[in-house]
């Protein structure tokens, strides 16, 4: 998220033999459980079951991302304003935006004591990119020279290493790209670029259940569909060293249940309060209430392979967009906790712009006319897929009612029991009509909300949108001579999105969460993530 520092889908508004090499926790007074069922000095937060095993390049949703961020640290990160902060890297430099030199800080180790070296990164990136390893985020390495050899469109890979990665010495490596990518250093802030220890390659499947990272916390346990627990790592060298003794990521079946546990003192932090509790959470939590905008957007994403939207005229989607009364829904159902979208990117990223269009404006008469002009909706019915554990039912119902009243097109929710089930349906092309899309920034550039979602070959393009003209325009932007020129080029791409409608932007996110009285220093980063290492226990 992003994510959130992963390219991640936003959740809210796997049992195998384990390797014995991963670090566990020691015994001692600090490990005594408190009345809430967590060790003393630990912080608990509502984070659901990750969709995939805990491997950085196989995680692109917010539940898994939270855990990955605690266990792994990549080369760089971003501050609250979205500016680069070096973590494991000493520097990332280039003279031509095509060949980049990475210098690592010395003295870093993995949780098992192995040194973090340039080879740790190069080996990991080659493994992540290899098509045989089937990693969800392999697309993120496509800029690197030699990617096509390890990840061909068809058939087996021709090589097991990308030609663009070269180890110079123990703490230095170079990255040669296929073409200039002036924003490549920003992409390195995504956790999919994290390094891996040698033990990973002995048994990747087992590692995903009990990972060994280089982050501020080390893995302790994963009780599937209940909780994941990590312990603060004393030898961590990064700027975000833990101020607490550990984290419990607790799985809840609903936001309401999590909220009740915060109020009763059995949970420290809730990331997002559900719609039913939004009117009262500030009163209930007092100084513990959190409300902050962050770089994320909610959309409705058509499945372009579905009977409803296969070969659809974009005018139909423009009409559906104008049938949604964003102002009323955000003010009433969402209790002023969202801001109606006026573009495909949130305000916090470089290149966000006001688009010269009325497709985000509620206009029932024009909505109906556009849908008719575009040939109508097959069967005159649409479905909106969503996960019931994320507090979405109320607004999905309101959006459907708005569409129905404005256009006469029937609209119903298609509920999935949890976020993982929702994501599996997307991955397997099983969406009936459209799905609730939520995307949080991985890096603060408009490219992240355009290329990673709407390029034909983007892994997170679950609507299967494809447009050769738009792909070509993205390629032009990637070859720009500066970050500023790339941003401008993607602004032109965004104007094409208005005409083609790969998704219907709804609103920008604000985090409306909170914490109980047992913790302090609960802050939110620009991705909308709680900065867990900073949280202190009273």
Coordinates of C-alpha atoms in Angstrom, one line a residue:
X1 CA 0.0 0.0 0.0
X2 CA 0.9 0.1 -0.6
X3 CA 0.9 -0.3 1.2
X4 CA 1.0 0.5 3.4
X5 CA 3.9 -0.1 2.1
X6 CA 3.1 -2.5 -0.6
X7 CA 1.3 -2.4 -3.8
X8 CA -1.6 -3.3 -2.0
X9 CA -5.3 -3.7 -2.1
X10 CA -7.0 -2.2 1.0
X11 CA -9.1 -4.6 3.1
X12 CA -11.3 -2.0 4.8
X13 CA -13.7 0.7 4.1
X14 CA -2.0 -22.3 4.5
X15 CA -0.6 -24.9 6.9
X16 CA 2.7 -26.6 5.9
X17 CA 5.7 -28.0 7.8
X18 CA 7.8 -25.2 9.3
X19 CA 11.5 -24.7 8.9
X20 CA 13.4 -25.0 12.2
X21 CA 15.8 -22.2 11.2
X22 CA 13.6 -19.2 11.8
X23 CA 14.1 -17.2 15.0
X24 CA 11.7 -17.6 17.9
X25 CA 11.2 -15.8 21.1
X26 CA 13.1 -16.5 24.3
X27 CA 11.6 -17.1 27.7
X28 CA 11.6 -14.5 30.6
X29 CA 9.5 -12.1 32.6
X30 CA 8.7 -10.0 29.5
X31 CA 6.8 -12.9 28.0
X32 CA 4.1 -13.1 30.7
X33 CA 0.7 -12.7 29.2
X34 CA -1.5 -9.8 30.2
X35 CA -5.2 -10.2 30.8
X36 CA -5.9 -9.5 27.1
X37 CA -4.0 -12.6 26.1
X38 CA -0.9 -10.8 24.8
X39 CA 2.6 -10.6 26.3
X40 CA 3.4 -7.6 28.5
X41 CA 4.8 -4.7 26.5
X42 CA 3.2 -5.9 23.3
X43 CA 0.8 -3.9 21.1
X44 CA -2.3 -5.5 19.5
X45 CA -4.0 -4.3 16.3
X46 CA -6.8 -5.6 14.1
X47 CA -5.2 -7.1 11.0
X48 CA -6.9 -10.0 9.3
X49 CA -5.5 -13.2 7.8
X50 CA -3.0 -12.5 5.0
X51 CA -4.0 -13.8 1.6
X52 CA -0.6 -15.5 0.9
X53 CA 2.4 -16.9 2.8
X54 CA 4.7 -14.2 4.2
X55 CA 7.0 -13.6 1.3
X56 CA 7.6 -9.9 0.3
X57 CA 7.0 -10.3 -3.5
X58 CA 3.9 -12.4 -3.0
X59 CA 2.0 -9.9 -0.8
X60 CA -0.1 -7.1 -2.4
X61 CA -2.9 -6.6 0.1
X62 CA -3.0 -4.6 3.3
X63 CA -3.3 -7.5 5.9
X64 CA -0.2 -9.3 4.7
X65 CA 1.6 -6.0 4.1
X66 CA 1.3 -4.9 7.8
X67 CA 3.1 -8.1 8.8
X68 CA 5.7 -8.0 6.0
X69 CA 6.6 -4.4 7.0
X70 CA 7.3 -5.5 10.6
X71 CA 9.6 -8.3 9.5
X72 CA 11.4 -6.9 6.5
X73 CA 13.1 -3.5 5.7
X74 CA 13.8 -2.6 2.1
X75 CA 16.3 0.0 0.8
X76 CA 14.3 3.1 1.5
X77 CA 11.0 4.3 2.9
X78 CA 9.0 7.6 2.9
X79 CA 8.3 10.1 5.6
X80 CA 4.9 11.6 6.5
X81 CA 5.1 13.9 3.5
X82 CA 6.0 11.2 1.0
X83 CA 9.7 12.1 0.8
X84 CA 12.4 9.5 0.6
X85 CA 14.1 8.3 3.8
X86 CA 17.0 5.8 3.4
X87 CA 16.7 2.7 5.6
X88 CA 19.0 -0.2 4.6
X89 CA 20.5 1.9 1.8
X90 CA 23.2 4.5 2.3
X91 CA 22.3 5.9 -1.1
X92 CA 20.6 5.2 -4.4
X93 CA 22.0 7.3 -7.3
X94 CA 22.0 7.6 -11.0
X95 CA 23.3 9.9 -13.7
X96 CA 21.0 8.8 -16.6
X97 CA 17.9 7.3 -14.9
X98 CA 18.9 4.0 -16.6
X99 CA 21.8 2.7 -14.5
X100 CA 21.4 3.0 -10.7
X101 CA 24.0 2.4 -8.0
X102 CA 22.9 1.2 -4.6
X103 CA 25.1 1.4 -1.6
X104 CA 24.1 -0.3 1.6
X105 CA 24.7 0.6 5.2
X106 CA 27.1 -1.8 6.7
X107 CA 26.4 -3.9 9.8
X108 CA 22.9 -4.9 9.0
X109 CA 21.9 -8.5 9.7
X110 CA 18.9 -10.8 9.2
X111 CA 17.2 -12.2 12.3
X112 CA 19.3 -15.4 12.2
X113 CA 22.6 -13.5 12.3
X114 CA 23.4 -13.6 8.6
X115 CA 24.8 -10.4 7.1
X116 CA 22.6 -8.4 4.8
X117 CA 24.7 -7.9 1.7
X118 CA 24.4 -6.7 -1.9
X119 CA 24.1 -10.4 -2.9
X120 CA 21.1 -10.7 -0.5
X121 CA 19.2 -8.2 -2.6
X122 CA 20.4 -9.4 -6.0
X123 CA 19.5 -13.1 -5.3
X124 CA 16.1 -12.1 -3.9
X125 CA 15.2 -9.9 -6.8
X126 CA 16.2 -12.6 -9.3
X127 CA 14.1 -15.2 -7.4
X128 CA 11.1 -12.8 -7.1
X129 CA 11.2 -12.1 -10.9
X130 CA 11.5 -15.7 -12.1
X131 CA 8.2 -16.8 -13.7
X132 CA 8.7 -20.3 -12.2
X133 CA 8.2 -18.9 -8.7
X134 CA 4.8 -17.4 -9.5
X135 CA 5.1 -14.3 -7.3
X136 CA 2.2 -11.8 -7.4
X137 CA 4.6 -8.8 -7.6
X138 CA 7.0 -10.1 -10.1
X139 CA 5.8 -7.4 -12.5
X140 CA 7.5 -4.8 -10.3
X141 CA 10.9 -6.0 -11.6
X142 CA 10.0 -5.7 -15.3
X143 CA 12.0 -2.5 -15.6
X144 CA 15.3 -4.3 -15.1
X145 CA 17.4 -5.5 -18.0
X146 CA 17.1 -9.2 -18.5
X147 CA 13.6 -9.5 -16.8
X148 CA 12.2 -11.0 -20.0
X149 CA 14.7 -13.8 -19.9
X150 CA 13.6 -14.9 -16.4
X151 CA 10.0 -14.0 -16.9
X152 CA 9.0 -14.6 -20.6
X153 CA 5.4 -14.1 -21.7
X154 CA 5.3 -17.8 -22.7
X155 CA 7.4 -20.9 -21.9
X156 CA 10.2 -21.5 -19.5
X157 CA 12.8 -18.9 -18.5
X158 CA 16.0 -18.6 -20.6
X159 CA 18.0 -17.7 -17.5
X160 CA 17.8 -17.6 -13.7
X161 CA 19.4 -14.2 -13.3
X162 CA 18.6 -10.8 -14.7
X163 CA 21.5 -9.3 -16.7
X164 CA 20.8 -5.9 -15.2
X165 CA 21.8 -6.8 -11.7
X166 CA 25.5 -6.7 -10.8
X167 CA 27.2 -7.1 -7.4
X168 CA 30.1 -4.7 -7.1
X169 CA 31.2 -5.5 -3.6
X170 CA 29.6 -6.6 -0.3
X171 CA 27.6 -3.4 0.1
X172 CA 27.3 -2.2 -3.5
X173 CA 25.3 -3.3 -6.5
X174 CA 24.1 -1.8 -9.7
X175 CA 20.8 -2.0 -11.5
X176 CA 20.7 -1.5 -15.2
X177 CA 17.2 -0.9 -16.6
X178 CA 15.8 -1.6 -20.1
X179 CA 15.1 2.1 -20.6
X180 CA 15.2 5.2 -18.5
X181 CA 12.8 5.2 -15.5
X182 CA 13.3 8.5 -13.7
X183 CA 11.1 7.5 -10.7
X184 CA 12.7 4.0 -10.2
X185 CA 14.2 5.0 -6.8
X186 CA 10.7 5.8 -5.6
X187 CA 9.6 2.3 -6.5
X188 CA 12.3 0.8 -4.2
X189 CA 10.3 2.0 -1.2
X190 CA 7.9 -0.9 -1.8
X191 CA 8.5 -3.9 0.4
X192 CA 8.6 -6.3 -2.5
X193 CA 12.2 -5.1 -3.0
X194 CA 13.2 -6.5 0.4
X195 CA 16.2 -8.8 0.7
X196 CA 16.1 -12.5 1.6
X197 CA 18.5 -14.6 3.7
X198 CA 20.1 -17.8 2.3
X199 CA 17.8 -20.0 4.4
X200 CA 14.9 -18.9 2.3
X201 CA 16.1 -20.9 -0.7
X202 CA 16.2 -24.1 1.2
X203 CA 12.4 -24.2 1.5
X204 CA 10.5 -21.2 0.3
X205 CA 7.2 -22.7 1.2
X206 CA 8.2 -23.3 4.8
X207 CA 9.8 -19.9 5.0
X208 CA 6.5 -18.2 4.1
X209 CA 5.0 -19.7 7.2
X210 CA 7.9 -18.7 9.5
X211 CA 9.9 -16.0 7.8
X212 CA 13.4 -14.6 8.7
X213 CA 13.6 -11.0 7.9
X214 CA 15.8 -7.9 8.5
X215 CA 13.1 -5.7 9.9
X216 CA 12.4 -4.1 13.3
X217 CA 10.5 -7.3 14.5
X218 CA 11.3 -11.0 14.3
X219 CA 8.7 -13.7 13.7
X220 CA 7.2 -15.6 16.7
X221 CA 4.0 -17.4 15.7
X222 CA 1.1 -17.6 13.2
X223 CA -2.1 -19.1 14.5
X224 CA -4.0 -19.1 11.2
X225 CA -7.1 -17.0 11.0
X226 CA -6.6 -15.9 14.7
X227 CA -3.3 -14.0 15.1
X228 CA 0.3 -13.4 14.0
X229 CA 2.8 -12.4 16.7
X230 CA 6.2 -10.7 16.2
X231 CA 8.8 -9.7 18.8
X232 CA 10.9 -6.5 18.7
X233 CA 14.4 -7.3 17.5
X234 CA 17.1 -5.7 19.6
X235 CA 19.8 -5.7 16.9
X236 CA 17.8 -3.8 14.4
X237 CA 19.9 -1.0 12.7
X238 CA 17.1 1.0 11.0
X239 CA 15.6 4.4 11.9
X240 CA 12.3 2.8 12.9
X241 CA 13.5 0.7 15.8
X242 CA 10.7 -0.6 18.0
X243 CA 9.6 1.4 21.0
X244 CA 7.5 -1.6 22.2
X245 CA 8.3 -5.2 22.8
X246 CA 6.2 -6.8 20.1
X247 CA 3.1 -6.7 18.0
X248 CA 0.0 -9.0 17.9
X249 CA -1.9 -8.8 14.6
X250 CA -5.4 -10.1 15.5
X251 CA -8.0 -11.4 13.1
X252 CA -11.6 -10.3 13.6
X253 CA -14.7 -11.3 11.7
X254 CA -16.0 -7.8 11.6
X255 CA -14.9 -4.2 12.4
X256 CA -17.7 -4.0 14.9
X257 CA -16.2 -6.8 17.0
X258 CA -12.7 -5.2 16.8
X259 CA -14.2 -1.9 17.9
X260 CA -15.9 -3.4 20.9
X261 CA -12.5 -4.9 22.0
X262 CA -10.8 -1.5 21.7
X263 CA -13.5 0.1 23.9
X264 CA -13.3 -2.7 26.4
X265 CA -9.5 -2.7 26.5
X266 CA -8.9 -6.1 24.9
X267 CA -7.4 -4.6 21.7
X268 CA -5.0 -1.6 21.5
X269 CA -5.5 -0.3 18.0
X270 CA -8.2 -0.5 15.4
X271 CA -7.2 0.7 11.9
X272 CA -10.7 1.6 10.6
X273 CA -13.9 2.0 12.5
X274 CA -17.0 0.4 10.8
X275 CA -19.9 2.5 9.6
X276 CA -22.2 1.7 12.5
X277 CA -19.6 3.0 15.0
X278 CA -18.4 6.1 13.1
X279 CA -21.0 8.5 14.6
X280 CA -19.8 7.7 18.2
X281 CA -16.1 6.7 18.0
X282 CA -14.7 10.1 18.7
X283 CA -16.8 10.3 21.8
X284 CA -16.0 6.8 22.9
X285 CA -12.2 7.0 22.3
X286 CA -11.6 10.7 23.1
X287 CA -8.0 11.5 22.6
X288 CA -7.5 8.0 21.1
X289 CA -9.7 8.7 18.1
X290 CA -7.7 9.1 14.8
X291 CA -8.9 10.9 11.7
X292 CA -6.4 11.7 8.9
X293 CA -6.5 11.7 5.1
X294 CA -3.9 9.5 3.4
X295 CA -2.9 8.5 -0.1
X296 CA -5.6 6.0 -1.1
X297 CA -8.6 5.8 -3.3
X298 CA -11.8 3.7 -3.4
X299 CA -13.1 2.6 -6.8
X300 CA -15.6 0.4 -8.6
X301 CA -13.6 -1.8 -11.0
X302 CA -15.4 -3.5 -13.9
X303 CA -14.4 -7.1 -14.7
X304 CA -13.9 -6.6 -18.5
X305 CA -14.2 -10.4 -19.0
X306 CA -17.7 -10.6 -17.4
X307 CA -20.9 -10.8 -19.4
X308 CA -21.8 -7.4 -18.0
X309 CA -18.8 -5.5 -19.2
X310 CA -17.2 -7.5 -22.0
X311 CA -16.7 -5.1 -24.9
X312 CA -18.6 -2.4 -23.0
X313 CA -18.8 1.1 -24.4
X314 CA -17.0 3.5 -22.0
X315 CA -20.0 5.7 -22.1
X316 CA -21.9 3.1 -20.1
X317 CA -19.3 3.3 -17.3
X318 CA -19.3 7.1 -17.5
X319 CA -23.0 7.0 -17.0
X320 CA -22.8 4.7 -14.0
X321 CA -20.2 7.0 -12.5
X322 CA -22.6 10.0 -12.9
X323 CA -25.3 7.9 -11.3
X324 CA -23.5 7.8 -8.0
X325 CA -24.2 10.6 -5.5
X326 CA -20.8 10.7 -3.9
X327 CA -21.5 13.9 -1.9
X328 CA -24.5 12.5 -0.2
X329 CA -23.0 9.0 0.5
X330 CA -19.8 10.3 1.9
X331 CA -21.7 12.8 4.2
X332 CA -24.4 10.4 5.4
X333 CA -23.5 6.7 5.1
X334 CA -19.8 7.3 5.6
X335 CA -20.3 10.1 8.1
X336 CA -18.0 12.6 6.5
X337 CA -15.0 10.2 6.7
X338 CA -14.3 10.2 2.9
X339 CA -13.7 12.9 0.3
X340 CA -15.5 12.5 -3.1
X341 CA -12.9 11.6 -5.8
X342 CA -12.3 14.0 -8.7
X343 CA -9.6 12.0 -10.4
X344 CA -7.9 8.6 -10.5
X345 CA -5.2 9.6 -8.0
X346 CA -5.3 10.9 -4.5
X347 CA -4.2 14.5 -3.6
X348 CA -1.1 13.3 -1.7
X349 CA 0.8 12.0 -4.7
X350 CA 2.9 13.9 -7.2
X351 CA 0.9 14.6 -10.4
X352 CA -2.6 14.6 -8.8
X353 CA -4.7 16.9 -10.9
X354 CA -8.2 18.3 -11.4
X355 CA -9.6 16.7 -14.6
X356 CA -11.7 18.7 -17.0
X357 CA -14.7 16.4 -16.8
X358 CA -18.1 16.1 -15.2
X359 CA -18.1 12.2 -15.0
X360 CA -17.6 12.5 -11.2
X361 CA -20.6 14.7 -10.8
X362 CA -24.0 13.3 -9.9
X363 CA -26.3 13.9 -12.8
X364 CA -29.2 11.3 -13.1
X365 CA -30.4 12.7 -16.4
X366 CA -27.0 12.7 -18.1
X367 CA -26.2 9.3 -16.5
X368 CA -29.3 7.7 -18.0
X369 CA -28.6 9.3 -21.4
X370 CA -24.9 8.1 -21.5
X371 CA -25.9 4.5 -20.6
X372 CA -28.5 4.5 -23.3
X373 CA -26.1 6.0 -25.9
X374 CA -23.5 3.4 -25.0
X375 CA -25.9 0.5 -25.7
X376 CA -27.1 -0.1 -22.1
X377 CA -26.0 -2.6 -19.5
X378 CA -26.5 -6.3 -20.6
X379 CA -29.4 -7.7 -18.5
X380 CA -29.9 -4.2 -17.1
X381 CA -28.1 -5.4 -13.9
X382 CA -24.8 -4.9 -12.2
X383 CA -23.2 -6.6 -9.1
X384 CA -20.7 -5.0 -6.8
X385 CA -18.4 -7.6 -5.1
X386 CA -17.1 -6.7 -1.7
X387 CA -15.7 -8.3 1.5
X388 CA -18.1 -8.3 4.5
X389 CA -15.3 -8.0 7.1
X390 CA -14.2 -4.6 5.9
X391 CA -17.3 -2.4 6.7
X392 CA -18.4 -2.0 3.1
X393 CA -22.0 -3.3 3.1
X394 CA -23.6 0.0 4.0
X395 CA -22.0 2.1 1.3
X396 CA -22.3 -0.6 -1.4
X397 CA -26.0 -0.7 -0.6
X398 CA -26.2 3.1 -0.9
X399 CA -24.2 3.1 -4.2
X400 CA -26.5 0.5 -5.6
X401 CA -29.6 2.5 -4.6
X402 CA -28.2 5.6 -6.2
X403 CA -27.5 3.8 -9.5
X404 CA -30.9 2.2 -9.4
X405 CA -32.8 5.4 -8.7
X406 CA -30.9 7.4 -11.2
X407 CA -30.8 5.1 -14.2
X408 CA -33.2 2.2 -13.7
X409 CA -30.3 -0.3 -13.9
X410 CA -30.6 -2.9 -11.1
X411 CA -27.6 -3.1 -8.8
X412 CA -26.9 -5.5 -6.0
X413 CA -24.0 -6.3 -3.7
X414 CA -22.1 -9.6 -4.1
X415 CA -20.8 -10.2 -0.6
X416 CA -17.7 -12.4 0.1
X417 CA -17.1 -13.5 3.7
X418 CA -13.6 -12.0 4.0
X419 CA -10.9 -10.1 2.2
X420 CA -8.9 -13.2 1.2
X421 CA -11.9 -14.8 -0.5
X422 CA -12.7 -11.5 -2.2
X423 CA -9.1 -11.4 -3.6
X424 CA -9.1 -15.0 -4.7
X425 CA -12.3 -14.3 -6.8
X426 CA -10.5 -11.4 -8.4
X427 CA -7.3 -13.4 -9.1
X428 CA -9.3 -16.3 -10.6
X429 CA -11.5 -14.1 -12.9
X430 CA -14.6 -15.0 -11.0
X431 CA -16.1 -11.5 -10.5
X432 CA -19.6 -11.4 -11.8
X433 CA -19.7 -7.7 -12.8
X434 CA -17.5 -5.3 -10.8
X435 CA -15.6 -5.3 -7.5
X436 CA -14.9 -2.8 -4.8
X437 CA -11.4 -1.6 -5.5
X438 CA -9.3 0.1 -2.8
X439 CA -5.7 1.1 -3.6
X440 CA -3.1 2.7 -1.3
X441 CA 0.1 4.3 -2.4
X442 CA 3.3 2.3 -2.5
X443 CA 5.2 5.4 -3.5
X444 CA 4.0 9.0 -3.8
X445 CA 3.9 9.4 -7.6
X446 CA 0.8 9.3 -9.9
X447 CA 2.4 6.4 -11.8
X448 CA 1.6 4.1 -8.9
X449 CA -2.2 4.6 -9.2
X450 CA -2.1 4.3 -13.0
X451 CA 0.5 1.8 -14.3
X452 CA 0.1 -0.7 -11.4
X453 CA -3.6 -0.8 -11.9
X454 CA -4.4 -0.2 -15.6
X455 CA -1.4 -1.4 -17.6
X456 CA -2.3 -4.6 -19.6
X457 CA 0.3 -6.7 -17.9
X458 CA 0.0 -5.2 -14.4
X459 CA -0.4 -8.0 -11.8
X460 CA -3.0 -5.9 -9.8
X461 CA -5.1 -5.2 -13.0
X462 CA -7.8 -7.7 -11.8
X463 CA -10.4 -6.1 -14.0
X464 CA -8.3 -7.2 -17.0
X465 CA -8.5 -3.7 -18.6
X466 CA -6.3 -3.6 -21.8
X467 CA -5.7 -0.7 -24.1
X468 CA -2.7 -0.6 -26.4
X469 CA -2.8 3.2 -26.8
X470 CA -2.7 3.7 -23.1
X471 CA 0.1 1.1 -22.6
X472 CA 2.1 3.0 -25.3
X473 CA 1.6 6.3 -23.5
X474 CA 2.7 4.8 -20.2
X475 CA 5.9 3.5 -22.0
X476 CA 6.6 7.1 -23.2
X477 CA 6.3 8.4 -19.6
X478 CA 8.6 5.7 -18.3
X479 CA 11.3 6.9 -20.7
X480 CA 11.1 10.5 -19.7
X481 CA 14.3 12.3 -18.8
X482 CA 13.3 13.4 -15.4
X483 CA 10.8 12.6 -12.6
X484 CA 8.9 15.8 -13.4
X485 CA 8.5 14.9 -17.1
X486 CA 7.4 11.4 -16.2
X487 CA 4.8 12.8 -13.8
X488 CA 3.5 15.1 -16.6
X489 CA 3.4 12.2 -19.1
X490 CA 1.3 10.2 -16.7
X491 CA -1.1 13.1 -16.2
X492 CA -1.7 12.8 -20.0
X493 CA -2.3 9.1 -19.5
X494 CA -4.9 9.9 -16.8
X495 CA -6.8 12.1 -19.2
X496 CA -7.1 9.0 -21.5
X497 CA -8.5 7.0 -18.5
X498 CA -11.4 9.4 -18.3
X499 CA -12.4 8.4 -21.9
X500 CA -11.8 4.7 -21.4
X501 CA -13.0 4.2 -17.8
X502 CA -10.9 1.3 -16.5
X503 CA -12.6 2.0 -13.1
X504 CA -15.1 4.3 -11.5
X505 CA -13.3 6.5 -8.8
X506 CA -15.6 7.0 -5.8
X507 CA -13.7 8.7 -2.9
X508 CA -10.4 9.3 -1.2
X509 CA -9.7 7.6 2.0
X510 CA -9.3 9.0 5.5
X511 CA -8.2 6.8 8.3
X512 CA -10.9 6.8 11.0
X513 CA -9.4 4.5 13.6
X514 CA -8.3 4.8 17.1
X515 CA -6.6 3.3 20.1
X516 CA -7.2 2.5 23.7
X517 CA -5.7 4.0 26.9
X518 CA -2.9 1.5 27.2
X519 CA -0.8 2.9 24.3
X520 CA 0.7 6.2 23.2
X521 CA 2.4 7.7 20.1
X522 CA 0.0 6.2 17.6
X523 CA 0.7 8.0 14.3
X524 CA -0.2 7.4 10.7
X525 CA 2.1 7.5 7.7
X526 CA 1.2 8.8 4.3
X527 CA 0.2 5.3 3.2
X528 CA -2.4 5.3 6.0
X529 CA -0.6 2.7 8.0
X530 CA -0.2 2.9 11.7
X531 CA 3.5 3.4 12.4
X532 CA 3.7 0.4 14.8
X533 CA 7.4 0.6 15.8
X534 CA 6.7 4.1 17.3
X535 CA 3.8 2.9 19.4
X536 CA 4.7 2.9 23.1
X537 CA 2.9 0.9 25.9
X538 CA 2.0 2.7 29.0

